[in-house]
Amino acid sequence: MRGVLVGVVGTVVVLGVAGAVAVPQAREWYEGRHEQTASYATGKAAKAERPSVPRWLPDDAASVEYAMRTTGGERILKATLSGDGLPASCTPLDAGAEKAPDPEIRASWFPSGAASGAQGRCGSYYVSLKDHTLYAWQTNDDWVEENRRSAQ
């Protein structure tokens, strides 16, 4: 009887440890399975390779990092710009009128808290510029609205 009890307890412990390791890994895979990331030398190369990269990104932008969710419109982008300002087609945010939402996906190269530094809109993307580094993000709701407008 004691041997059976030890066997049952041992099995429960092994299953518990396996579950503690497997469940977080499965969850991470499940949540990230529809996300794609890519790096490009220039904005021109990014736009040529992936149609979902925004057209307002300057061709001469360098060190482009891009992440997207394939099941919706969530996007984040990082690029080095040659100029001192936002791309010409972008518009500044009205002070106090519009609060930028947080990005809906994450990447190690995209800073947390980017929404608090939002300076403008480029199409359906919120953008911030720090030195020559552009950070841009699009939410699924903004993507849906942009598609609705372009379909009319």
Coordinates of C-alpha atoms in Angstrom, one line a residue:
M1 CA 0.0 0.0 0.0
R2 CA 2.8 2.4 0.9
G3 CA 4.5 1.7 -2.5
V4 CA 1.2 2.6 -4.4
L5 CA 0.9 5.9 -2.4
V6 CA 4.5 6.8 -3.2
G7 CA 3.9 6.0 -6.9
V8 CA 0.8 8.2 -6.9
V9 CA 2.5 11.1 -5.2
G10 CA 5.5 10.8 -7.5
T11 CA 3.2 10.9 -10.5
V12 CA 1.3 13.9 -9.3
V13 CA 4.6 15.8 -8.6
V14 CA 6.0 14.9 -12.1
L15 CA 2.7 16.0 -13.8
G16 CA 2.6 19.2 -11.7
V17 CA 6.2 20.1 -12.7
A18 CA 5.5 19.2 -16.4
G19 CA 2.3 21.3 -16.3
A20 CA 4.1 24.3 -14.8
V21 CA 6.6 24.2 -17.6
A22 CA 4.3 23.3 -20.5
V23 CA 1.4 25.6 -19.9
P24 CA 3.3 28.9 -20.1
Q25 CA 5.1 27.7 -23.2
A26 CA 1.9 26.6 -24.9
R27 CA 0.3 29.9 -24.0
E28 CA 3.2 31.9 -25.4
W29 CA 3.0 29.9 -28.6
Y30 CA -0.7 30.3 -28.8
E31 CA -0.7 34.0 -28.3
G32 CA 2.2 34.7 -30.6
R33 CA 1.5 32.2 -33.4
H34 CA -0.1 34.9 -35.6
E35 CA 2.6 37.5 -35.2
Q36 CA 5.3 38.1 -37.8
T37 CA 8.5 40.2 -37.4
A38 CA 11.0 41.3 -40.0
S39 CA 14.0 43.5 -40.4
Y40 CA 14.9 45.5 -43.5
A41 CA 17.9 47.7 -44.5
T42 CA 15.7 50.4 -45.9
G43 CA 12.1 51.6 -46.1
K44 CA 12.1 50.9 -49.8
A45 CA 13.1 47.3 -49.2
A46 CA 10.5 46.9 -46.5
K47 CA 7.7 48.2 -48.8
A48 CA 8.9 46.1 -51.7
E49 CA 8.9 42.9 -49.6
R50 CA 5.8 43.4 -47.5
P51 CA 2.7 45.2 -48.8
S52 CA 1.4 45.9 -45.3
V53 CA 4.4 48.2 -44.5
P54 CA 2.9 51.7 -44.6
R55 CA 3.5 53.6 -47.8
W56 CA 4.3 56.9 -45.9
L57 CA 7.5 55.3 -44.6
P58 CA 10.3 57.1 -46.5
D59 CA 12.3 55.0 -48.9
D60 CA 15.6 56.1 -47.4
A61 CA 14.5 55.1 -43.8
A62 CA 17.2 52.8 -42.4
S63 CA 17.3 49.9 -40.0
V64 CA 13.6 49.2 -40.3
E65 CA 12.0 46.8 -37.8
Y66 CA 8.4 45.7 -38.3
A67 CA 6.0 43.4 -36.5
M68 CA 2.4 42.6 -37.3
R69 CA -0.4 40.4 -36.3
T70 CA -1.8 38.4 -39.2
T71 CA -5.3 38.1 -37.8
G72 CA -5.9 41.9 -37.7
G73 CA -4.4 45.3 -38.2
E74 CA -2.0 45.5 -35.2
R75 CA 1.4 46.8 -36.3
I76 CA 4.5 48.3 -34.8
L77 CA 7.4 49.8 -36.7
K78 CA 10.8 51.3 -35.8
A79 CA 13.0 53.1 -38.3
T80 CA 15.9 55.5 -38.5
L81 CA 15.0 58.6 -40.5
S82 CA 17.5 60.9 -42.3
G83 CA 15.6 64.1 -41.5
D84 CA 14.8 65.8 -38.3
G85 CA 11.0 65.6 -38.5
L86 CA 8.2 63.3 -39.2
P87 CA 7.5 62.3 -42.8
A88 CA 5.8 65.0 -44.8
S89 CA 2.4 63.3 -45.0
C90 CA 2.1 63.0 -41.2
T91 CA 0.1 65.4 -39.1
P92 CA 0.8 66.5 -35.5
L93 CA -1.6 65.5 -32.8
D94 CA -3.7 68.3 -31.4
A95 CA -2.6 68.9 -27.8
G96 CA -5.1 67.4 -25.4
A97 CA -7.5 66.5 -28.2
E98 CA -6.4 63.0 -28.9
K99 CA -4.7 60.5 -26.6
A100 CA -2.8 57.8 -28.4
P101 CA -3.7 54.2 -27.4
D102 CA -1.0 51.7 -26.4
P103 CA 0.3 49.4 -29.1
E104 CA -1.5 46.0 -29.1
I105 CA 1.6 43.9 -29.8
R106 CA 5.1 44.0 -28.4
A107 CA 8.7 43.5 -29.5
S108 CA 12.0 43.8 -27.7
W109 CA 13.0 46.7 -30.0
F110 CA 9.8 48.7 -29.4
P111 CA 9.8 50.8 -26.2
S112 CA 7.1 50.4 -23.6
G113 CA 5.2 53.7 -22.9
A114 CA 5.5 54.8 -26.5
A115 CA 1.9 56.1 -26.5
S116 CA 2.7 58.8 -23.9
G117 CA 5.2 60.2 -26.4
A118 CA 3.0 60.2 -29.5
Q119 CA 3.5 63.3 -31.6
G120 CA 1.5 62.7 -34.7
R121 CA -0.5 60.5 -37.0
C122 CA 0.8 59.1 -40.3
G123 CA -2.2 57.6 -41.9
S124 CA -3.7 55.2 -39.3
Y125 CA -0.5 55.0 -37.4
Y126 CA 0.4 56.9 -34.2
V127 CA 4.0 58.1 -34.3
S128 CA 6.8 59.4 -32.1
L129 CA 10.2 60.6 -33.1
K130 CA 13.2 60.5 -30.7
D131 CA 16.4 61.9 -32.2
H132 CA 16.2 60.2 -35.7
T133 CA 14.3 57.1 -34.5
L134 CA 10.7 56.8 -35.6
Y135 CA 8.4 54.6 -33.6
A136 CA 5.0 53.9 -35.1
W137 CA 2.0 51.8 -34.2
Q138 CA -1.4 51.0 -35.5
T139 CA -4.3 49.4 -33.5
N140 CA -6.7 47.0 -35.0
D141 CA -9.6 49.5 -34.6
D142 CA -7.6 52.1 -36.6
W143 CA -6.8 49.6 -39.3
V144 CA -10.5 48.6 -39.6
E145 CA -11.5 52.3 -39.8
E146 CA -8.8 53.0 -42.4
N147 CA -10.1 50.1 -44.5
R148 CA -13.7 51.2 -44.1
R149 CA -12.7 54.8 -45.3
S150 CA -10.7 53.5 -48.3
A151 CA -13.6 51.2 -49.4
Q152 CA -16.0 54.1 -49.7

